PDB file of C-alpha atoms in Angstrom:
ATOM      1  CA  MET T   1      13.490-113.860  47.720  1.00 64.00           C
ATOM      2  CA  ALA T   2      11.105-116.207  45.863  1.00 66.00           C
ATOM      3  CA  PHE T   3      11.105-115.812  42.098  1.00 72.00           C
ATOM      4  CA  GLU T   4       7.668-117.032  41.122  1.00 78.00           C
ATOM      5  CA  PRO T   5       6.729-116.012  37.570  1.00 82.00           C
ATOM      6  CA  PRO T   6       3.638-113.817  37.150  1.00 86.00           C
ATOM      7  CA  GLU T   7       0.395-115.574  36.287  1.00 88.00           C
ATOM      8  CA  ARG T   8       0.342-114.062  32.787  1.00 89.00           C
ATOM      9  CA  LEU T   9       3.651-115.735  31.945  1.00 89.00           C
ATOM     10  CA  VAL T  10       2.586-119.026  33.518  1.00 86.00           C
ATOM     11  CA  ARG T  11      -0.586-119.113  31.387  1.00 88.00           C
ATOM     12  CA  ALA T  12       1.329-118.303  28.218  1.00 87.00           C
ATOM     13  CA  LEU T  13       3.876-121.053  28.846  1.00 85.00           C
ATOM     14  CA  ALA T  14       1.072-123.514  29.533  1.00 84.00           C
ATOM     15  CA  GLU T  15      -0.338-122.817  26.064  1.00 83.00           C
ATOM     16  CA  THR T  16       2.877-123.751  24.260  1.00 79.00           C
ATOM     17  CA  SER T  17       3.964-127.246  23.290  1.00 75.00           C
ATOM     18  CA  ASP T  18       7.647-126.280  23.214  1.00 80.00           C
ATOM     19  CA  ASP T  19       9.574-128.728  25.429  1.00 83.00           C
ATOM     20  CA  GLY T  20      12.420-126.242  25.787  1.00 87.00           C
ATOM     21  CA  ASP T  21      10.094-123.628  27.235  1.00 88.00           C
ATOM     22  CA  ALA T  22       8.607-126.132  29.693  1.00 87.00           C
ATOM     23  CA  ALA T  23      12.085-127.070  30.912  1.00 90.00           C
ATOM     24  CA  TRP T  24      12.986-123.384  31.210  1.00 91.00           C
ATOM     25  CA  ARG T  25       9.942-122.796  33.414  1.00 89.00           C
ATOM     26  CA  GLU T  26      10.986-125.568  35.793  1.00 89.00           C
ATOM     27  CA  ARG T  27      14.524-124.202  36.049  1.00 91.00           C
ATOM     28  CA  LEU T  28      13.505-120.549  36.303  1.00 91.00           C
ATOM     29  CA  PRO T  29      14.211-119.912  40.037  1.00 91.00           C
ATOM     30  CA  GLY T  30      17.719-121.291  39.655  1.00 93.00           C
ATOM     31  CA  LEU T  31      18.292-119.321  36.425  1.00 94.00           C
ATOM     32  CA  VAL T  32      17.346-116.099  38.190  1.00 95.00           C
ATOM     33  CA  GLU T  33      19.749-116.815  41.058  1.00 95.00           C
ATOM     34  CA  GLU T  34      22.522-117.609  38.582  1.00 96.00           C
ATOM     35  CA  ALA T  35      22.008-114.388  36.625  1.00 96.00           C
ATOM     36  CA  LEU T  36      21.804-112.274  39.787  1.00 96.00           C
ATOM     37  CA  GLY T  37      25.053-113.733  41.036  1.00 96.00           C
ATOM     38  CA  ALA T  38      26.794-113.198  37.704  1.00 96.00           C
ATOM     39  CA  CYS T  39      25.983-109.478  37.594  1.00 95.00           C
ATOM     40  CA  GLY T  40      26.234-108.837  41.340  1.00 95.00           C
ATOM     41  CA  ALA T  41      22.702-107.435  41.513  1.00 96.00           C
ATOM     42  CA  ALA T  42      20.345-107.263  44.469  1.00 96.00           C
ATOM     43  CA  PRO T  43      16.705-108.051  43.605  1.00 96.00           C
ATOM     44  CA  GLU T  44      13.918-105.637  44.523  1.00 95.00           C
ATOM     45  CA  ARG T  45      10.811-107.267  43.075  1.00 93.00           C
ATOM     46  CA  VAL T  46       9.444-109.232  40.154  1.00 93.00           C
ATOM     47  CA  HIS T  47       7.651-106.939  37.740  1.00 92.00           C
ATOM     48  CA  ALA T  48       3.961-107.860  37.533  1.00 88.00           C
ATOM     49  CA  PRO T  49       1.759-108.449  35.691  1.00 84.00           C
ATOM     50  CA  GLY T  50       4.694-108.553  33.249  1.00 85.00           C
ATOM     51  CA  GLY T  51       4.599-109.993  29.759  1.00 84.00           C
ATOM     52  CA  ARG T  52       3.741-113.314  28.166  1.00 86.00           C
ATOM     53  CA  SER T  53       7.250-114.216  27.069  1.00 89.00           C
ATOM     54  CA  SER T  54       9.685-113.234  29.833  1.00 93.00           C
ATOM     55  CA  LEU T  55      10.291-112.674  33.534  1.00 94.00           C
ATOM     56  CA  VAL T  56      11.596-109.237  34.560  1.00 95.00           C
ATOM     57  CA  VAL T  57      13.183-108.672  37.957  1.00 96.00           C
ATOM     58  CA  LEU T  58      13.828-105.090  39.048  1.00 96.00           C
ATOM     59  CA  VAL T  59      17.301-104.994  40.613  1.00 97.00           C
ATOM     60  CA  ARG T  60      20.026-102.726  41.931  1.00 97.00           C
ATOM     61  CA  LEU T  61      23.630-103.145  40.909  1.00 97.00           C
ATOM     62  CA  ALA T  62      26.643-102.934  43.212  1.00 94.00           C
ATOM     63  CA  ASP T  63      26.930 -99.163  42.643  1.00 95.00           C
ATOM     64  CA  ASP T  64      23.223 -98.765  43.579  1.00 95.00           C
ATOM     65  CA  MET T  65      22.289 -98.181  39.941  1.00 96.00           C
ATOM     66  CA  PRO T  66      18.737 -99.385  39.166  1.00 97.00           C
ATOM     67  CA  ALA T  67      18.441-101.947  36.387  1.00 98.00           C
ATOM     68  CA  ALA T  68      16.158-104.680  35.102  1.00 97.00           C
ATOM     69  CA  LEU T  69      17.089-108.339  34.711  1.00 97.00           C
ATOM     70  CA  LYS T  70      15.102-110.040  31.969  1.00 97.00           C
ATOM     71  CA  LEU T  71      14.980-113.805  31.478  1.00 96.00           C
ATOM     72  CA  ALA T  72      13.266-115.329  28.461  1.00 94.00           C
ATOM     73  CA  PRO T  73      12.660-118.918  27.293  1.00 92.00           C
ATOM     74  CA  PRO T  74      14.390-120.277  24.177  1.00 90.00           C
ATOM     75  CA  SER T  75      11.347-119.666  21.952  1.00 89.00           C
ATOM     76  CA  ALA T  76      11.535-115.923  22.681  1.00 91.00           C
ATOM     77  CA  ALA T  77      15.029-115.800  21.124  1.00 92.00           C
ATOM     78  CA  PRO T  78      16.664-113.558  23.742  1.00 94.00           C
ATOM     79  CA  GLN T  79      19.921-113.670  21.803  1.00 94.00           C
ATOM     80  CA  ALA T  80      18.218-111.921  18.857  1.00 95.00           C
ATOM     81  CA  GLU T  81      16.824-109.252  21.178  1.00 96.00           C
ATOM     82  CA  ALA T  82      20.331-108.683  22.542  1.00 96.00           C
ATOM     83  CA  LEU T  83      21.743-108.248  19.032  1.00 95.00           C
ATOM     84  CA  ALA T  84      19.152-105.582  18.209  1.00 96.00           C
ATOM     85  CA  LEU T  85      19.672-103.720  21.490  1.00 97.00           C
ATOM     86  CA  GLU T  86      23.427-103.757  20.975  1.00 96.00           C
ATOM     87  CA  ARG T  87      22.995-102.362  17.484  1.00 96.00           C
ATOM     88  CA  TRP T  88      20.760 -99.509  18.703  1.00 97.00           C
ATOM     89  CA  ASP T  89      23.053 -98.844  21.686  1.00 97.00           C
ATOM     90  CA  GLY T  90      20.397 -96.847  23.512  1.00 97.00           C
ATOM     91  CA  TRP T  91      19.277 -94.809  20.477  1.00 97.00           C
ATOM     92  CA  GLY T  92      15.488 -94.927  20.690  1.00 97.00           C
ATOM     93  CA  ALA T  93      15.584 -98.114  22.749  1.00 98.00           C
ATOM     94  CA  CYS T  94      16.384 -99.455  26.185  1.00 97.00           C
ATOM     95  CA  ARG T  95      20.139 -99.855  26.643  1.00 98.00           C
ATOM     96  CA  LEU T  96      21.603-103.339  27.060  1.00 98.00           C
ATOM     97  CA  LEU T  97      23.968-103.349  30.050  1.00 98.00           C
ATOM     98  CA  GLY T  98      25.139-106.933  29.799  1.00 97.00           C
ATOM     99  CA  ARG T  99      24.396-110.619  29.272  1.00 96.00           C
ATOM    100  CA  PRO T 100      25.062-112.153  32.674  1.00 96.00           C
ATOM    101  CA  ALA T 101      23.903-115.675  31.785  1.00 95.00           C
ATOM    102  CA  PRO T 102      22.419-117.614  28.843  1.00 92.00           C
ATOM    103  CA  GLY T 103      18.914-116.310  28.129  1.00 94.00           C
ATOM    104  CA  ALA T 104      19.345-113.390  30.548  1.00 97.00           C
ATOM    105  CA  LEU T 105      19.649-109.704  29.649  1.00 98.00           C
ATOM    106  CA  LEU T 106      20.648-106.940  32.054  1.00 98.00           C
ATOM    107  CA  LEU T 107      18.808-103.818  30.918  1.00 98.00           C
ATOM    108  CA  GLU T 108      18.578-100.137  31.676  1.00 98.00           C
ATOM    109  CA  ARG T 109      15.730 -99.548  34.147  1.00 97.00           C
ATOM    110  CA  LEU T 110      12.824 -97.665  32.616  1.00 97.00           C
ATOM    111  CA  ARG T 111       9.428 -96.947  34.159  1.00 96.00           C
ATOM    112  CA  PRO T 112       7.753-100.318  33.578  1.00 92.00           C
ATOM    113  CA  ASP T 113       4.291 -99.127  34.576  1.00 92.00           C
ATOM    114  CA  VAL T 114       4.212 -96.102  32.230  1.00 96.00           C
ATOM    115  CA  SER T 115       3.852 -96.862  28.529  1.00 96.00           C
ATOM    116  CA  LEU T 116       2.491 -94.876  25.609  1.00 95.00           C
ATOM    117  CA  ARG T 117      -0.860 -96.505  26.282  1.00 92.00           C
ATOM    118  CA  SER T 118      -1.212 -93.997  29.105  1.00 94.00           C
ATOM    119  CA  LEU T 119      -1.506 -91.167  26.542  1.00 93.00           C
ATOM    120  CA  ALA T 120      -4.397 -90.147  24.321  1.00 89.00           C
ATOM    121  CA  GLN T 121      -4.363 -92.068  21.051  1.00 83.00           C
ATOM    122  CA  ALA T 122      -3.378 -89.155  18.794  1.00 83.00           C
ATOM    123  CA  LYS T 123      -0.464 -88.117  21.016  1.00 90.00           C
ATOM    124  CA  ALA T 124       0.636 -91.711  21.548  1.00 90.00           C
ATOM    125  CA  LEU T 125       0.839 -92.372  17.816  1.00 86.00           C
ATOM    126  CA  LEU T 126       2.983 -89.311  17.177  1.00 87.00           C
ATOM    127  CA  GLU T 127       5.382 -90.244  19.974  1.00 92.00           C
ATOM    128  CA  ALA T 128       5.463 -93.855  18.759  1.00 92.00           C
ATOM    129  CA  ALA T 129       6.294 -92.759  15.203  1.00 88.00           C
ATOM    130  CA  ASP T 130       9.125 -90.533  16.458  1.00 91.00           C
ATOM    131  CA  THR T 131      10.628 -93.379  18.487  1.00 94.00           C
ATOM    132  CA  LEU T 132      10.191 -95.967  15.752  1.00 92.00           C
ATOM    133  CA  ARG T 133      11.993 -93.813  13.203  1.00 91.00           C
ATOM    134  CA  LYS T 134      15.184 -94.014  15.294  1.00 95.00           C
ATOM    135  CA  LEU T 135      15.201 -97.806  15.226  1.00 96.00           C
ATOM    136  CA  TRP T 136      15.371 -98.185  11.450  1.00 94.00           C
ATOM    137  CA  VAL T 137      19.090 -98.702  10.882  1.00 95.00           C
ATOM    138  CA  GLU T 138      21.295-101.113   8.980  1.00 95.00           C
ATOM    139  CA  PRO T 139      21.053-104.626  10.487  1.00 94.00           C
ATOM    140  CA  PRO T 140      23.986-105.989  12.479  1.00 90.00           C
ATOM    141  CA  ALA T 141      26.573-107.609  10.244  1.00 83.00           C
ATOM    142  CA  GLU T 142      26.186-111.394  10.002  1.00 73.00           C
ATOM    143  CA  ALA T 143      23.619-111.410  12.797  1.00 73.00           C
ATOM    144  CA  GLY T 144      21.475-114.107  11.246  1.00 85.00           C
ATOM    145  CA  LEU T 145      18.235-112.339  12.189  1.00 94.00           C
ATOM    146  CA  PRO T 146      15.093-113.635  10.469  1.00 94.00           C
ATOM    147  CA  THR T 147      13.712-111.725   7.512  1.00 94.00           C
ATOM    148  CA  VAL T 148      10.145-110.496   7.218  1.00 92.00           C
ATOM    149  CA  ALA T 149       9.581-113.295   4.699  1.00 92.00           C
ATOM    150  CA  GLU T 150      10.723-115.906   7.213  1.00 94.00           C
ATOM    151  CA  ARG T 151       8.753-114.355  10.068  1.00 92.00           C
ATOM    152  CA  THR T 152       5.500-114.266   8.090  1.00 89.00           C
ATOM    153  CA  ALA T 153       5.831-117.726   6.502  1.00 91.00           C
ATOM    154  CA  PRO T 154       3.961-119.533   9.338  1.00 88.00           C
ATOM    155  CA  GLN T 155       1.225-116.894   9.147  1.00 84.00           C
ATOM    156  CA  ALA T 156       0.923-117.496   5.409  1.00 87.00           C
ATOM    157  CA  ALA T 157       0.555-121.231   6.004  1.00 89.00           C
ATOM    158  CA  THR T 158      -2.270-120.533   8.451  1.00 85.00           C
ATOM    159  CA  LEU T 159      -4.024-118.286   5.960  1.00 83.00           C
ATOM    160  CA  GLU T 160      -3.763-120.869   3.197  1.00 89.00           C
ATOM    161  CA  ALA T 161      -5.836-123.204   5.364  1.00 87.00           C
ATOM    162  CA  ALA T 162      -8.518-120.589   6.110  1.00 83.00           C
ATOM    163  CA  PRO T 163     -12.128-121.830   5.811  1.00 83.00           C
ATOM    164  CA  GLY T 164     -14.389-120.717   2.976  1.00 82.00           C
ATOM    165  CA  MET T 165     -16.113-117.838   4.749  1.00 81.00           C
ATOM    166  CA  TYR T 166     -12.709-116.163   5.288  1.00 77.00           C
ATOM    167  CA  ARG T 167     -11.231-116.965   1.880  1.00 85.00           C
ATOM    168  CA  PRO T 168     -11.607-113.524   0.216  1.00 82.00           C
ATOM    169  CA  LEU T 169      -9.678-111.746   2.958  1.00 78.00           C
ATOM    170  CA  ALA T 170      -7.206-114.597   3.376  1.00 82.00           C
ATOM    171  CA  ASP T 171      -6.488-114.479  -0.354  1.00 86.00           C
ATOM    172  CA  ALA T 172      -6.095-110.700  -0.202  1.00 82.00           C
ATOM    173  CA  ALA T 173      -3.592-111.021   2.641  1.00 82.00           C
ATOM    174  CA  LEU T 174      -1.615-113.716   0.830  1.00 87.00           C
ATOM    175  CA  ALA T 175      -1.562-111.674  -2.364  1.00 87.00           C
ATOM    176  CA  ALA T 176      -0.370-108.619  -0.425  1.00 83.00           C
ATOM    177  CA  ARG T 177       2.434-110.652   1.152  1.00 86.00           C
ATOM    178  CA  THR T 178       3.565-112.063  -2.192  1.00 89.00           C
ATOM    179  CA  GLU T 179       3.583-108.628  -3.814  1.00 85.00           C
ATOM    180  CA  LEU T 180       5.426-106.951  -0.956  1.00 84.00           C
ATOM    181  CA  LEU T 181       8.109-109.639  -0.744  1.00 88.00           C
ATOM    182  CA  ALA T 182       8.709-109.595  -4.504  1.00 87.00           C
ATOM    183  CA  ASP T 183      10.223-106.129  -4.522  1.00 80.00           C
ATOM    184  CA  PRO T 184      11.281-104.918  -1.051  1.00 79.00           C
ATOM    185  CA  PRO T 185      12.590-101.340  -1.231  1.00 80.00           C
ATOM    186  CA  GLU T 186      14.999-101.700   1.698  1.00 88.00           C
ATOM    187  CA  GLU T 187      16.549-104.061   4.237  1.00 92.00           C
ATOM    188  CA  LEU T 188      16.518-102.449   7.669  1.00 94.00           C
ATOM    189  CA  LEU T 189      16.622-103.646  11.252  1.00 96.00           C
ATOM    190  CA  LEU T 190      13.024-103.683  12.493  1.00 96.00           C
ATOM    191  CA  HIS T 191      11.604-103.915  15.991  1.00 97.00           C
ATOM    192  CA  GLY T 192       9.302-106.710  14.849  1.00 95.00           C
ATOM    193  CA  ALA T 193       6.760-106.463  17.684  1.00 93.00           C
ATOM    194  CA  TYR T 194       6.150-102.738  17.815  1.00 93.00           C
ATOM    195  CA  GLY T 195       3.181-101.240  19.634  1.00 91.00           C
ATOM    196  CA  GLN T 196       2.401 -98.584  22.191  1.00 93.00           C
ATOM    197  CA  GLY T 197       2.848-101.044  25.045  1.00 93.00           C
ATOM    198  CA  LYS T 198       6.427-101.608  23.885  1.00 95.00           C
ATOM    199  CA  ILE T 199       7.421 -97.987  24.496  1.00 97.00           C
ATOM    200  CA  LEU T 200       8.138 -97.052  28.105  1.00 97.00           C
ATOM    201  CA  ALA T 201       8.926 -93.793  29.851  1.00 98.00           C
ATOM    202  CA  GLY T 202      12.602 -93.257  30.648  1.00 96.00           C
ATOM    203  CA  ASP T 203      14.918 -90.813  32.355  1.00 94.00           C
ATOM    204  CA  ARG T 204      17.512 -90.053  29.674  1.00 95.00           C
ATOM    205  CA  ALA T 205      14.787 -89.869  27.004  1.00 96.00           C
ATOM    206  CA  PRO T 206      11.021 -89.390  27.344  1.00 96.00           C
ATOM    207  CA  TRP T 207      10.177 -92.652  25.570  1.00 98.00           C
ATOM    208  CA  LEU T 208      12.260 -95.718  24.726  1.00 98.00           C
ATOM    209  CA  ALA T 209      11.374 -98.968  22.971  1.00 98.00           C
ATOM    210  CA  VAL T 210      11.622-102.334  24.736  1.00 97.00           C
ATOM    211  CA  GLY T 211      10.989-105.980  23.935  1.00 96.00           C
ATOM    212  CA  PRO T 212      11.990-106.224  20.277  1.00 96.00           C
ATOM    213  CA  SER T 213      11.451-109.418  18.322  1.00 95.00           C
ATOM    214  CA  PRO T 214      13.808-108.251  15.594  1.00 96.00           C
ATOM    215  CA  VAL T 215      13.556-109.000  11.921  1.00 96.00           C
ATOM    216  CA  THR T 216      15.096-107.462   8.832  1.00 95.00           C
ATOM    217  CA  GLY T 217      13.068-105.980   6.011  1.00 93.00           C
ATOM    218  CA  GLU T 218      11.067-102.915   5.095  1.00 90.00           C
ATOM    219  CA  ARG T 219       9.722-100.419   7.606  1.00 88.00           C
ATOM    220  CA  ALA T 220       6.128-100.948   6.479  1.00 85.00           C
ATOM    221  CA  TYR T 221       6.109-104.122   8.588  1.00 87.00           C
ATOM    222  CA  ASP T 222       6.689-102.177  11.817  1.00 88.00           C
ATOM    223  CA  LEU T 223       4.240 -99.477  10.753  1.00 84.00           C
ATOM    224  CA  ALA T 224       1.499-102.022  10.134  1.00 81.00           C
ATOM    225  CA  ARG T 225       1.793-103.356  13.662  1.00 82.00           C
ATOM    226  CA  LEU T 226       1.683 -99.822  15.054  1.00 83.00           C
ATOM    227  CA  GLY T 227      -1.314 -98.895  12.902  1.00 75.00           C
ATOM    228  CA  LEU T 228      -3.301-101.809  14.308  1.00 74.00           C
ATOM    229  CA  ASP T 229      -2.380-101.223  17.931  1.00 77.00           C
ATOM    230  CA  ARG T 230      -5.322-100.507  20.252  1.00 67.00           C
ATOM    231  CA  VAL T 231      -7.696-101.443  17.422  1.00 62.00           C
ATOM    232  CA  GLU T 232      -9.977-103.112  19.964  1.00 57.00           C
ATOM    233  CA  ASP T 233     -10.551 -99.687  21.528  1.00 61.00           C
ATOM    234  CA  LEU T 234     -11.381 -98.157  18.186  1.00 54.00           C
ATOM    235  CA  VAL T 235     -13.913-100.760  17.094  1.00 52.00           C
ATOM    236  CA  GLY T 236     -15.900 -99.966  20.216  1.00 52.00           C
ATOM    237  CA  ALA T 237     -16.311 -96.359  19.081  1.00 53.00           C
ATOM    238  CA  ALA T 238     -19.234 -95.226  16.946  1.00 44.00           C
ATOM    239  CA  LEU T 239     -16.819 -94.071  14.237  1.00 44.00           C
ATOM    240  CA  GLY T 240     -14.282 -96.866  14.632  1.00 44.00           C
ATOM    241  CA  GLY T 241     -13.598 -97.156  10.898  1.00 46.00           C
ATOM    242  CA  VAL T 242     -12.928 -93.436  10.552  1.00 45.00           C
ATOM    243  CA  ALA T 243     -10.670 -93.452  13.607  1.00 48.00           C
ATOM    244  CA  GLU T 244      -8.696 -96.417  12.318  1.00 46.00           C
ATOM    245  CA  ARG T 245      -8.136 -94.746   8.939  1.00 48.00           C
ATOM    246  CA  THR T 246      -6.997 -91.586  10.687  1.00 47.00           C
ATOM    247  CA  ASP T 247      -4.492 -93.612  12.714  1.00 49.00           C
ATOM    248  CA  VAL T 248      -3.219 -95.390   9.595  1.00 49.00           C
ATOM    249  CA  HIS T 249      -2.628 -91.985   8.036  1.00 49.00           C
ATOM    250  CA  ARG T 250      -0.789 -90.781  11.143  1.00 48.00           C
ATOM    251  CA  VAL T 251       1.627 -93.716  11.166  1.00 47.00           C
ATOM    252  CA  GLU T 252       2.216 -93.296   7.437  1.00 45.00           C
ATOM    253  CA  VAL T 253       3.219 -89.664   7.622  1.00 40.00           C
ATOM    254  CA  GLY T 254       4.322 -89.179  11.246  1.00 42.00           C
ATOM    255  CA  ARG T 255       4.959 -85.489  11.855  1.00 36.00           C
ATOM    256  CA  GLY T 256       4.744 -84.636   8.194  1.00 35.00           C
ATOM    257  CA  ASP T 257       7.644 -86.842   7.043  1.00 40.00           C
ATOM    258  CA  HIS T 258       7.103 -89.626   4.573  1.00 41.00           C
ATOM    259  CA  LEU T 259       7.690 -92.857   6.506  1.00 44.00           C
ATOM    260  CA  ALA T 260       6.593 -95.482   4.018  1.00 44.00           C
ATOM    261  CA  GLY T 261       4.530 -95.901   0.868  1.00 48.00           C
ATOM    262  CA  ASP T 262       0.789 -95.795   1.494  1.00 53.00           C
ATOM    263  CA  GLN T 263      -0.034 -98.998  -0.354  1.00 59.00           C
ATOM    264  CA  ARG T 264       2.846-100.927   1.165  1.00 67.00           C
ATOM    265  CA  VAL T 265       1.717-100.000   4.668  1.00 63.00           C
ATOM    266  CA  ARG T 266      -1.875-100.926   3.867  1.00 59.00           C
ATOM    267  CA  GLY T 267      -0.717-104.213   2.366  1.00 61.00           C
ATOM    268  CA  ARG T 268       1.093-105.085   5.563  1.00 62.00           C
ATOM    269  CA  LEU T 269      -1.881-103.940   7.622  1.00 59.00           C
ATOM    270  CA  VAL T 270      -4.317-106.246   5.883  1.00 55.00           C
ATOM    271  CA  GLN T 271      -1.830-109.116   6.075  1.00 56.00           C
ATOM    272  CA  VAL T 272      -1.201-108.736   9.812  1.00 57.00           C
ATOM    273  CA  GLU T 273      -4.814-108.080  10.786  1.00 52.00           C
ATOM    274  CA  ARG T 274      -6.201-110.814   8.564  1.00 51.00           C
ATOM    275  CA  PHE T 275      -3.815-113.284  10.186  1.00 52.00           C
ATOM    276  CA  ARG T 276      -4.887-112.161  13.643  1.00 52.00           C
ATOM    277  CA  GLY T 277      -8.507-112.681  12.661  1.00 51.00           C
ATOM    278  CA  GLU T 278      -7.790-116.205  11.457  1.00 48.00           C
ATOM    279  CA  PHE T 279      -5.568-117.021  14.421  1.00 44.00           C
ATOM    280  CA  HIS T 280      -8.372-116.024  16.807  1.00 47.00           C
ATOM    281  CA  SER T 281     -11.091-117.543  14.624  1.00 45.00           C
ATOM    282  CA  GLN T 282     -12.524-119.467  17.539  1.00 43.00           C
ATOM    283  CA  SER T 283     -13.078-116.297  19.575  1.00 43.00           C
ATOM    284  CA  HIS T 284     -15.806-113.674  19.410  1.00 42.00           C
ATOM    285  CA  GLY T 285     -13.246-111.129  18.185  1.00 45.00           C
ATOM    286  CA  ALA T 286     -12.595-112.795  14.831  1.00 46.00           C
ATOM    287  CA  PRO T 287     -15.419-111.077  12.865  1.00 48.00           C
ATOM    288  CA  VAL T 288     -14.271-107.690  14.129  1.00 43.00           C
ATOM    289  CA  ARG T 289     -10.671-108.372  13.171  1.00 46.00           C
ATOM    290  CA  CYS T 290     -11.730-109.469   9.717  1.00 48.00           C
ATOM    291  CA  SER T 291     -13.831-106.334   9.291  1.00 47.00           C
ATOM    292  CA  VAL T 292     -10.826-104.197  10.246  1.00 45.00           C
ATOM    293  CA  ALA T 293      -8.904-105.797   7.412  1.00 47.00           C
ATOM    294  CA  THR T 294     -11.829-105.052   5.111  1.00 48.00           C
ATOM    295  CA  TRP T 295     -11.820-101.309   5.919  1.00 44.00           C
ATOM    296  CA  LEU T 296      -8.149-101.118   4.983  1.00 44.00           C
ATOM    297  CA  PHE T 297      -8.842-102.041   1.371  1.00 42.00           C
ATOM    298  CA  SER T 298     -12.200-100.256   1.189  1.00 46.00           C
ATOM    299  CA  PRO T 299     -12.486 -96.650  -0.073  1.00 41.00           C
ATOM    300  CA  ARG T 300     -15.345 -96.029   2.341  1.00 38.00           C
ATOM    301  CA  THR T 301     -14.990 -94.926   5.942  1.00 37.00           C
ATOM    302  CA  ARG T 302     -17.899 -96.721   7.516  1.00 38.00           C
ATOM    303  CA  PRO T 303     -17.345 -98.342  10.922  1.00 36.00           C
ATOM    304  CA  PRO T 304     -17.269-102.135  11.255  1.00 38.00           C
ATOM    305  CA  PRO T 305     -20.252-104.114  12.471  1.00 41.00           C
ATOM    306  CA  ARG T 306     -20.602-104.372  16.213  1.00 38.00           C
ATOM    307  CA  PRO T 307     -19.421-107.681  17.709  1.00 38.00           C
TER     308      PRO T 307
END
């Protein structure tokens, strides 16, 4: 069987200047064969379109059990993902079945084509909040996972170089980061890349998280990413600003529980979304992303300007 990576992964690797990732791409067919041999799995197919940071091969083990073999380049830090999955041990997340080779993870097979994005937004957010709550546990001992401060440092550097027209929001995001890092209320294991597309349907549980990029810190960081998920859909609606505020409220309170302080979540929201606006400043989406950040600090509920 040929193990050609999906086009989405190929494009993403072409955009990086990481020499390690380029070498990984060249060696990928051999790495897949090595991992398959190590775990005694028979390949079924490469999952497509797949993600931008890994290759997933759907396989069957010797006992005919379905599984998924995931291979990721060095920049994706597959060893950190494995540490988080081991710590969760299937609670709210895909179960790690083994590490057959360097950079390869053997995972519980979920339903890769059915994510929370298949649900209506209100229902998806409630399910996402329920799943996310299970992941907030004490970090693995001596795991060496990055902190939220370390993860957001490159973003802060980008914001510091923002051009004049973006300075007010860039400064607001930087101030929010400084304030939030000065007095963190907790140090938990976080998913780090949470969104509705990272929650797949399973058999032993309705929904399970996949693809963590784990960090340690306060839960508001995960909530901010969830609150901004599918924002592109919302800005296309006539009442996009109102809808986004409603979603922020939902991820703050979940099913009536207090998940995180309102201002801390909003601070993370403006930081993350302002960075995304600056990062994509050359695209047509930048003004919309900046306006989303503006709503989050504004007491009004007006929608953003149309792109």
